[in-house]
Structures are given as structure tokens and as C-alpha cells.
mmCIF file with all atom_site columns, C-alpha atoms in Angstrom:
data_model
loop_
_atom_site.group_PDB
_atom_site.id
_atom_site.type_symbol
_atom_site.label_atom_id
_atom_site.label_alt_id
_atom_site.label_comp_id
_atom_site.label_asym_id
_atom_site.label_entity_id
_atom_site.label_seq_id
_atom_site.pdbx_PDB_ins_code
_atom_site.Cartn_x
_atom_site.Cartn_y
_atom_site.Cartn_z
_atom_site.occupancy
_atom_site.B_iso_or_equiv
_atom_site.pdbx_formal_charge
_atom_site.auth_seq_id
_atom_site.auth_comp_id
_atom_site.auth_asym_id
_atom_site.auth_atom_id
_atom_site.pdbx_PDB_model_num
ATOM 1   C CA . MET A 1 1   ? -0.008  0.014  -0.006  1.00 0.00 ? 957  MET A CA 1
ATOM 2   C CA . ILE A 1 2   ? 1.240   3.464  -0.859  1.00 0.00 ? 958  ILE A CA 1
ATOM 3   C CA . TYR A 1 3   ? 0.345   5.860  1.941   1.00 0.00 ? 959  TYR A CA 1
ATOM 4   C CA . ILE A 1 4   ? 0.053   9.584  1.158   1.00 0.00 ? 960  ILE A CA 1
ATOM 5   C CA . GLU A 1 5   ? -0.772  12.129 3.830   1.00 0.00 ? 961  GLU A CA 1
ATOM 6   C CA . THR A 1 6   ? -1.689  15.133 1.688   1.00 0.00 ? 962  THR A CA 1
ATOM 7   C CA . GLY A 1 7   ? -0.752  17.821 4.224   1.00 0.00 ? 963  GLY A CA 1
ATOM 8   C CA . SER A 1 8   ? -3.452  19.927 2.604   1.00 0.00 ? 964  SER A CA 1
ATOM 9   C CA . THR A 1 9   ? -6.724  21.278 4.023   1.00 0.00 ? 965  THR A CA 1
ATOM 10  C CA . ASP A 1 10  ? -7.858  22.438 0.523   1.00 0.00 ? 966  ASP A CA 1
ATOM 11  C CA . VAL A 1 11  ? -10.561 20.114 -0.715  1.00 0.00 ? 967  VAL A CA 1
ATOM 12  C CA . CYS A 1 12  ? -9.875  21.017 -4.312  1.00 0.00 ? 968  CYS A CA 1
ATOM 13  C CA . TYR A 1 13  ? -6.261  19.911 -3.990  1.00 0.00 ? 969  TYR A CA 1
ATOM 14  C CA . ASP A 1 14  ? -7.315  16.674 -2.278  1.00 0.00 ? 970  ASP A CA 1
ATOM 15  C CA . PHE A 1 15  ? -9.978  15.902 -4.883  1.00 0.00 ? 971  PHE A CA 1
ATOM 16  C CA . ALA A 1 16  ? -7.439  16.610 -7.589  1.00 0.00 ? 972  ALA A CA 1
ATOM 17  C CA . LEU A 1 17  ? -5.144  13.979 -5.986  1.00 0.00 ? 973  LEU A CA 1
ATOM 18  C CA . GLU A 1 18  ? -8.042  11.556 -6.026  1.00 0.00 ? 974  GLU A CA 1
ATOM 19  C CA . TYR A 1 19  ? -8.710  12.233 -9.728  1.00 0.00 ? 975  TYR A CA 1
ATOM 20  C CA . TYR A 1 20  ? -5.004  11.979 -10.544 1.00 0.00 ? 976  TYR A CA 1
ATOM 21  C CA . PHE A 1 21  ? -4.425  8.627  -8.870  1.00 0.00 ? 977  PHE A CA 1
ATOM 22  C CA . THR A 1 22  ? -7.733  7.183  -10.072 1.00 0.00 ? 978  THR A CA 1
ATOM 23  C CA . LEU A 1 23  ? -7.672  8.291  -13.726 1.00 0.00 ? 979  LEU A CA 1
ATOM 24  C CA . GLU A 1 24  ? -4.224  9.621  -14.689 1.00 0.00 ? 980  GLU A CA 1
ATOM 25  C CA . LYS A 1 25  ? -1.409  7.984  -12.696 1.00 0.00 ? 981  LYS A CA 1
ATOM 26  C CA . ARG A 1 26  ? -1.725  4.238  -12.135 1.00 0.00 ? 982  ARG A CA 1
ATOM 27  C CA . LEU A 1 27  ? 0.561   3.166  -9.313  1.00 0.00 ? 983  LEU A CA 1
ATOM 28  C CA . SER A 1 28  ? 1.672   -0.427 -8.806  1.00 0.00 ? 984  SER A CA 1
ATOM 29  C CA . ASP A 1 29  ? -0.070  -0.763 -5.490  1.00 0.00 ? 985  ASP A CA 1
ATOM 30  C CA . THR A 1 30  ? -3.183  0.461  -3.631  1.00 0.00 ? 986  THR A CA 1
ATOM 31  C CA . VAL A 1 31  ? -3.133  4.178  -2.823  1.00 0.00 ? 987  VAL A CA 1
ATOM 32  C CA . PHE A 1 32  ? -4.239  5.303  0.560   1.00 0.00 ? 988  PHE A CA 1
ATOM 33  C CA . LEU A 1 33  ? -4.744  9.111  1.038   1.00 0.00 ? 989  LEU A CA 1
ATOM 34  C CA . PHE A 1 34  ? -5.314  10.614 4.453   1.00 0.00 ? 990  PHE A CA 1
ATOM 35  C CA . TRP A 1 35  ? -6.629  14.185 4.536   1.00 0.00 ? 991  TRP A CA 1
ATOM 36  C CA . ARG A 1 36  ? -8.760  16.908 6.230   1.00 0.00 ? 992  ARG A CA 1
ATOM 37  C CA . THR A 1 37  ? -10.409 19.978 4.851   1.00 0.00 ? 993  THR A CA 1
ATOM 38  C CA . THR A 1 38  ? -11.660 23.382 5.944   1.00 0.00 ? 994  THR A CA 1
ATOM 39  C CA . PRO A 1 39  ? -15.463 23.837 6.201   1.00 0.00 ? 995  PRO A CA 1
ATOM 40  C CA . THR A 1 40  ? -16.886 22.301 2.990   1.00 0.00 ? 996  THR A CA 1
ATOM 41  C CA . LEU A 1 41  ? -20.054 20.872 1.675   1.00 0.00 ? 997  LEU A CA 1
ATOM 42  C CA . MET A 1 42  ? -19.299 17.916 -0.618  1.00 0.00 ? 998  MET A CA 1
ATOM 43  C CA . VAL A 1 43  ? -22.165 17.251 -2.985  1.00 0.00 ? 999  VAL A CA 1
ATOM 44  C CA . GLY A 1 44  ? -22.519 13.866 -4.600  1.00 0.00 ? 1000 GLY A CA 1
ATOM 45  C CA . LYS A 1 45  ? -22.045 13.482 -8.340  1.00 0.00 ? 1001 LYS A CA 1
ATOM 46  C CA . TYR A 1 46  ? -25.822 13.173 -9.171  1.00 0.00 ? 1002 TYR A CA 1
ATOM 47  C CA . GLN A 1 47  ? -27.293 15.588 -6.638  1.00 0.00 ? 1003 GLN A CA 1
ATOM 48  C CA . ASN A 1 48  ? -29.066 18.832 -7.369  1.00 0.00 ? 1004 ASN A CA 1
ATOM 49  C CA . VAL A 1 49  ? -27.160 21.464 -5.416  1.00 0.00 ? 1005 VAL A CA 1
ATOM 50  C CA . LEU A 1 50  ? -30.126 23.817 -5.211  1.00 0.00 ? 1006 LEU A CA 1
ATOM 51  C CA . GLU A 1 51  ? -32.186 21.135 -3.453  1.00 0.00 ? 1007 GLU A CA 1
ATOM 52  C CA . GLU A 1 52  ? -29.417 19.810 -1.183  1.00 0.00 ? 1008 GLU A CA 1
ATOM 53  C CA . VAL A 1 53  ? -27.585 22.917 -0.019  1.00 0.00 ? 1009 VAL A CA 1
ATOM 54  C CA . ASP A 1 54  ? -28.600 26.013 2.048   1.00 0.00 ? 1010 ASP A CA 1
ATOM 55  C CA . LYS A 1 55  ? -26.374 28.259 -0.128  1.00 0.00 ? 1011 LYS A CA 1
ATOM 56  C CA . PRO A 1 56  ? -27.104 31.498 1.719   1.00 0.00 ? 1012 PRO A CA 1
ATOM 57  C CA . TYR A 1 57  ? -26.085 29.929 5.003   1.00 0.00 ? 1013 TYR A CA 1
ATOM 58  C CA . ALA A 1 58  ? -23.010 28.350 3.498   1.00 0.00 ? 1014 ALA A CA 1
ATOM 59  C CA . ASP A 1 59  ? -21.979 31.678 1.941   1.00 0.00 ? 1015 ASP A CA 1
ATOM 60  C CA . ALA A 1 60  ? -22.545 33.564 5.178   1.00 0.00 ? 1016 ALA A CA 1
ATOM 61  C CA . HIS A 1 61  ? -20.307 31.149 7.033   1.00 0.00 ? 1017 HIS A CA 1
ATOM 62  C CA . GLY A 1 62  ? -17.542 30.756 4.481   1.00 0.00 ? 1018 GLY A CA 1
ATOM 63  C CA . ILE A 1 63  ? -18.337 27.155 3.735   1.00 0.00 ? 1019 ILE A CA 1
ATOM 64  C CA . ARG A 1 64  ? -17.113 25.973 0.325   1.00 0.00 ? 1020 ARG A CA 1
ATOM 65  C CA . ILE A 1 65  ? -19.413 23.920 -1.919  1.00 0.00 ? 1021 ILE A CA 1
ATOM 66  C CA . VAL A 1 66  ? -17.782 21.328 -4.165  1.00 0.00 ? 1022 VAL A CA 1
ATOM 67  C CA . ARG A 1 67  ? -19.005 18.332 -6.202  1.00 0.00 ? 1023 ARG A CA 1
ATOM 68  C CA . ARG A 1 68  ? -17.143 14.998 -5.781  1.00 0.00 ? 1024 ARG A CA 1
ATOM 69  C CA . MET A 1 69  ? -16.548 12.298 -8.401  1.00 0.00 ? 1025 MET A CA 1
ATOM 70  C CA . SER A 1 70  ? -18.615 9.772  -6.523  1.00 0.00 ? 1026 SER A CA 1
ATOM 71  C CA . GLY A 1 71  ? -22.319 9.527  -5.880  1.00 0.00 ? 1027 GLY A CA 1
ATOM 72  C CA . GLY A 1 72  ? -24.032 9.552  -2.490  1.00 0.00 ? 1028 GLY A CA 1
ATOM 73  C CA . GLY A 1 73  ? -25.454 12.418 -0.439  1.00 0.00 ? 1029 GLY A CA 1
ATOM 74  C CA . THR A 1 74  ? -24.243 15.800 0.539   1.00 0.00 ? 1030 THR A CA 1
ATOM 75  C CA . VAL A 1 75  ? -21.730 15.722 3.408   1.00 0.00 ? 1031 VAL A CA 1
ATOM 76  C CA . TYR A 1 76  ? -20.419 18.493 5.562   1.00 0.00 ? 1032 TYR A CA 1
ATOM 77  C CA . HIS A 1 77  ? -16.688 18.374 6.365   1.00 0.00 ? 1033 HIS A CA 1
ATOM 78  C CA . ASP A 1 78  ? -14.490 20.520 8.603   1.00 0.00 ? 1034 ASP A CA 1
ATOM 79  C CA . LEU A 1 79  ? -11.190 20.071 10.419  1.00 0.00 ? 1035 LEU A CA 1
ATOM 80  C CA . GLY A 1 80  ? -13.007 17.802 12.906  1.00 0.00 ? 1036 GLY A CA 1
ATOM 81  C CA . ASN A 1 81  ? -13.324 15.183 10.291  1.00 0.00 ? 1037 ASN A CA 1
ATOM 82  C CA . VAL A 1 82  ? -10.607 12.821 9.058   1.00 0.00 ? 1038 VAL A CA 1
ATOM 83  C CA . ASN A 1 83  ? -11.037 11.777 5.438   1.00 0.00 ? 1039 ASN A CA 1
ATOM 84  C CA . TYR A 1 84  ? -9.533  8.743  3.743   1.00 0.00 ? 1040 TYR A CA 1
ATOM 85  C CA . THR A 1 85  ? -9.402  7.641  0.137   1.00 0.00 ? 1041 THR A CA 1
ATOM 86  C CA . ILE A 1 86  ? -8.446  4.157  -1.104  1.00 0.00 ? 1042 ILE A CA 1
ATOM 87  C CA . ILE A 1 87  ? -7.728  3.761  -4.832  1.00 0.00 ? 1043 ILE A CA 1
ATOM 88  C CA . LYS A 1 88  ? -6.896  0.424  -6.398  1.00 0.00 ? 1044 LYS A CA 1
ATOM 89  C CA . ASP A 1 89  ? -7.472  -1.706 -9.482  1.00 0.00 ? 1045 ASP A CA 1
ATOM 90  C CA . ALA A 1 90  ? -11.009 -3.066 -9.695  1.00 0.00 ? 1046 ALA A CA 1
ATOM 91  C CA . PRO A 1 91  ? -11.205 -6.851 -9.583  1.00 0.00 ? 1047 PRO A CA 1
ATOM 92  C CA . PRO A 1 92  ? -12.128 -8.772 -12.765 1.00 0.00 ? 1048 PRO A CA 1
ATOM 93  C CA . GLY A 1 93  ? -15.809 -8.174 -13.372 1.00 0.00 ? 1049 GLY A CA 1
ATOM 94  C CA . GLY A 1 94  ? -15.588 -4.817 -11.540 1.00 0.00 ? 1050 GLY A CA 1
ATOM 95  C CA . GLU A 1 95  ? -17.573 -5.990 -8.531  1.00 0.00 ? 1051 GLU A CA 1
ATOM 96  C CA . VAL A 1 96  ? -16.325 -4.542 -5.235  1.00 0.00 ? 1052 VAL A CA 1
ATOM 97  C CA . CYS A 1 97  ? -18.516 -4.243 -2.151  1.00 0.00 ? 1053 CYS A CA 1
ATOM 98  C CA . TYR A 1 98  ? -18.229 -1.601 0.530   1.00 0.00 ? 1054 TYR A CA 1
ATOM 99  C CA . GLY A 1 99  ? -17.346 -4.261 3.039   1.00 0.00 ? 1055 GLY A CA 1
ATOM 100 C CA . ASP A 1 100 ? -14.013 -4.876 1.233   1.00 0.00 ? 1056 ASP A CA 1
ATOM 101 C CA . PHE A 1 101 ? -13.027 -1.417 2.325   1.00 0.00 ? 1057 PHE A CA 1
ATOM 102 C CA . LEU A 1 102 ? -15.036 -0.772 5.522   1.00 0.00 ? 1058 LEU A CA 1
ATOM 103 C CA . ASP A 1 103 ? -13.911 -3.905 7.251   1.00 0.00 ? 1059 ASP A CA 1
ATOM 104 C CA . SER A 1 104 ? -10.320 -2.729 7.212   1.00 0.00 ? 1060 SER A CA 1
ATOM 105 C CA . VAL A 1 105 ? -11.260 0.734  8.538   1.00 0.00 ? 1061 VAL A CA 1
ATOM 106 C CA . VAL A 1 106 ? -13.328 -0.849 11.304  1.00 0.00 ? 1062 VAL A CA 1
ATOM 107 C CA . ALA A 1 107 ? -10.470 -3.220 12.172  1.00 0.00 ? 1063 ALA A CA 1
ATOM 108 C CA . ALA A 1 108 ? -8.099  -0.249 12.406  1.00 0.00 ? 1064 ALA A CA 1
ATOM 109 C CA . LEU A 1 109 ? -10.419 1.641  14.699  1.00 0.00 ? 1065 LEU A CA 1
ATOM 110 C CA . ASN A 1 110 ? -10.923 -1.443 16.811  1.00 0.00 ? 1066 ASN A CA 1
ATOM 111 C CA . ARG A 1 111 ? -7.085  -1.714 17.221  1.00 0.00 ? 1067 ARG A CA 1
ATOM 112 C CA . LEU A 1 112 ? -7.219  1.851  18.545  1.00 0.00 ? 1068 LEU A CA 1
ATOM 113 C CA . GLN A 1 113 ? -9.743  0.662  21.161  1.00 0.00 ? 1069 GLN A CA 1
ATOM 114 C CA . ILE A 1 114 ? -12.655 2.357  19.323  1.00 0.00 ? 1070 ILE A CA 1
ATOM 115 C CA . PRO A 1 115 ? -15.429 -0.252 19.235  1.00 0.00 ? 1071 PRO A CA 1
ATOM 116 C CA . ALA A 1 116 ? -16.756 0.688  15.740  1.00 0.00 ? 1072 ALA A CA 1
ATOM 117 C CA . ARG A 1 117 ? -18.934 -1.551 13.710  1.00 0.00 ? 1073 ARG A CA 1
ATOM 118 C CA . ARG A 1 118 ? -20.184 -1.638 10.138  1.00 0.00 ? 1074 ARG A CA 1
ATOM 119 C CA . GLY A 1 119 ? -23.599 -0.109 9.886   1.00 0.00 ? 1075 GLY A CA 1
ATOM 120 C CA . ARG A 1 120 ? -25.673 0.000  6.671   1.00 0.00 ? 1076 ARG A CA 1
ATOM 121 C CA . THR A 1 121 ? -24.131 -0.566 3.283   1.00 0.00 ? 1077 THR A CA 1
ATOM 122 C CA . CYS A 1 122 ? -21.614 2.286  3.412   1.00 0.00 ? 1078 CYS A CA 1
ATOM 123 C CA . ASP A 1 123 ? -21.603 3.436  7.101   1.00 0.00 ? 1079 ASP A CA 1
ATOM 124 C CA . ILE A 1 124 ? -19.557 2.835  10.248  1.00 0.00 ? 1080 ILE A CA 1
ATOM 125 C CA . THR A 1 125 ? -21.204 3.243  13.598  1.00 0.00 ? 1081 THR A CA 1
ATOM 126 C CA . LEU A 1 126 ? -20.109 3.668  17.241  1.00 0.00 ? 1082 LEU A CA 1
ATOM 127 C CA . ALA A 1 127 ? -22.581 2.810  19.976  1.00 0.00 ? 1083 ALA A CA 1
ATOM 128 C CA . GLY A 1 128 ? -25.253 2.693  17.277  1.00 0.00 ? 1084 GLY A CA 1
ATOM 129 C CA . ARG A 1 129 ? -24.582 6.172  15.938  1.00 0.00 ? 1085 ARG A CA 1
ATOM 130 C CA . LYS A 1 130 ? -23.146 6.925  12.527  1.00 0.00 ? 1086 LYS A CA 1
ATOM 131 C CA . ILE A 1 131 ? -19.549 8.198  12.603  1.00 0.00 ? 1087 ILE A CA 1
ATOM 132 C CA . SER A 1 132 ? -18.639 7.548  8.996   1.00 0.00 ? 1088 SER A CA 1
ATOM 133 C CA . GLY A 1 133 ? -20.130 7.474  5.591   1.00 0.00 ? 1089 GLY A CA 1
ATOM 134 C CA . SER A 1 134 ? -18.450 6.501  2.358   1.00 0.00 ? 1090 SER A CA 1
ATOM 135 C CA . ALA A 1 135 ? -18.916 6.526  -1.382  1.00 0.00 ? 1091 ALA A CA 1
ATOM 136 C CA . GLN A 1 136 ? -17.324 4.814  -4.412  1.00 0.00 ? 1092 GLN A CA 1
ATOM 137 C CA . ARG A 1 137 ? -16.592 5.359  -8.069  1.00 0.00 ? 1093 ARG A CA 1
ATOM 138 C CA . PHE A 1 138 ? -15.536 2.862  -10.670 1.00 0.00 ? 1094 PHE A CA 1
ATOM 139 C CA . SER A 1 139 ? -13.715 4.266  -13.686 1.00 0.00 ? 1095 SER A CA 1
ATOM 140 C CA . SER A 1 140 ? -11.141 2.938  -16.197 1.00 0.00 ? 1096 SER A CA 1
ATOM 141 C CA . GLY A 1 141 ? -10.683 -0.337 -14.349 1.00 0.00 ? 1097 GLY A CA 1
ATOM 142 C CA . ARG A 1 142 ? -10.078 1.416  -11.047 1.00 0.00 ? 1098 ARG A CA 1
ATOM 143 C CA . VAL A 1 143 ? -12.131 1.844  -7.901  1.00 0.00 ? 1099 VAL A CA 1
ATOM 144 C CA . LEU A 1 144 ? -12.045 4.907  -5.679  1.00 0.00 ? 1100 LEU A CA 1
ATOM 145 C CA . HIS A 1 145 ? -13.537 4.471  -2.242  1.00 0.00 ? 1101 HIS A CA 1
ATOM 146 C CA . HIS A 1 146 ? -13.550 7.499  0.082   1.00 0.00 ? 1102 HIS A CA 1
ATOM 147 C CA . GLY A 1 147 ? -15.013 8.106  3.466   1.00 0.00 ? 1103 GLY A CA 1
ATOM 148 C CA . THR A 1 148 ? -15.014 10.358 6.488   1.00 0.00 ? 1104 THR A CA 1
ATOM 149 C CA . LEU A 1 149 ? -14.663 9.791  10.135  1.00 0.00 ? 1105 LEU A CA 1
ATOM 150 C CA . LEU A 1 150 ? -16.279 12.234 12.568  1.00 0.00 ? 1106 LEU A CA 1
ATOM 151 C CA . PHE A 1 151 ? -14.070 13.136 15.530  1.00 0.00 ? 1107 PHE A CA 1
ATOM 152 C CA . GLN A 1 152 ? -14.795 16.729 16.526  1.00 0.00 ? 1108 GLN A CA 1
ATOM 153 C CA . ALA A 1 153 ? -16.923 18.023 13.685  1.00 0.00 ? 1109 ALA A CA 1
ATOM 154 C CA . ASP A 1 154 ? -19.299 20.907 14.257  1.00 0.00 ? 1110 ASP A CA 1
ATOM 155 C CA . LEU A 1 155 ? -22.430 18.751 14.655  1.00 0.00 ? 1111 LEU A CA 1
ATOM 156 C CA . GLU A 1 156 ? -24.750 21.740 14.551  1.00 0.00 ? 1112 GLU A CA 1
ATOM 157 C CA . ARG A 1 157 ? -23.446 22.536 11.106  1.00 0.00 ? 1113 ARG A CA 1
ATOM 158 C CA . VAL A 1 158 ? -23.609 18.936 10.055  1.00 0.00 ? 1114 VAL A CA 1
ATOM 159 C CA . ASP A 1 159 ? -27.312 18.839 10.933  1.00 0.00 ? 1115 ASP A CA 1
ATOM 160 C CA . ARG A 1 160 ? -28.042 22.335 9.537   1.00 0.00 ? 1116 ARG A CA 1
ATOM 161 C CA . LEU A 1 161 ? -26.297 21.706 6.216   1.00 0.00 ? 1117 LEU A CA 1
ATOM 162 C CA . THR A 1 162 ? -27.193 18.148 5.363   1.00 0.00 ? 1118 THR A CA 1
ATOM 163 C CA . ALA A 1 163 ? -30.400 16.109 4.931   1.00 0.00 ? 1119 ALA A CA 1
ATOM 164 C CA . GLY A 1 164 ? -30.982 15.843 8.656   1.00 0.00 ? 1120 GLY A CA 1
ATOM 165 C CA . GLY A 1 165 ? -31.484 19.537 8.975   1.00 0.00 ? 1121 GLY A CA 1
ATOM 166 C CA . LYS A 1 166 ? -33.636 20.418 5.969   1.00 0.00 ? 1122 LYS A CA 1
ATOM 167 C CA . ARG A 1 167 ? -34.300 24.100 6.279   1.00 0.00 ? 1123 ARG A CA 1
#
């Protein structure tokens, strides 16, 4: 595995790295990116921004709005989140399940004495509460899996700016 800690808190830089290692630069091993970002709303590839985002609130609070390469819902990120990206060749037939990635993240959290568990298809929970969501994209024989882990995120903003806090 090739580990890259981006050192950046600029979501555009980190998304550019995801794009680069998924579609442009094929490395010989799995790529693992570890990153954080300043306050940002990440909108899924297929979402309608006008329906998903409270843009006046985001603008008033200096929250960036970006679209990611993968599907899924709108997610609020800030420096209280830790984000990870795993990029590797897709298996023959292109079938990869979320568990292939989430089980390793859960195992790592468990080794840190965090009793996390897999939740629904693409979630990780702690004491029955969601602490991580993830999304995937398949392209050019590669799979990109990325997710977030809530540590000290601004939960009021998470609720206000995502589906749980529809205005």
C-alpha cells in the first residue's frame, strides 16, 4: 500500500489527487490518502445542489461547496473530520463491495480501542450512531473508495447543512 498524507486542508487539492491517482497515474499498489479540509459541503455526483444545500447559510459562514466524483449524499466536512481515500485496481468483473473497504477501517479503529462496527451498506457506527459514511466510483478499471470519520466536527453545522436539517 502506498500511503500519502496530503498535508493539505484544501478540498480542491485533495480531490485533484483523488482524480489523478484514479484516472491519470496508475501506481503499482493500492493508494491510501489521508486528509482533512476546511469547512466544505461535498455534494454527490448526481445531486441537485439547489435542493441539497442551504447556499445563503453556506456563503454567510464561508463554507465551500464542491462536487465530488462519486455519488451519495451531501456531506459537511471540517477540520474535525478525518477523510480517507483508497484507490486500487477493480477486480475482474468490476464487482467490489463496501465491506471490502469498511472492514479494514473498522479493524483499524478497533485496534485503537474504538469499538466501531459496520452499519448499513456504506456506514460505520459507534454505539449505534453513525460516525462515518463513504462513497465509491468505478472508472477505467479502477475503484475509488472514500469516506469520512467524525471526531470533533461541528455537529450543529452537520445537521443544519445536510439532509438531517432540511431548512
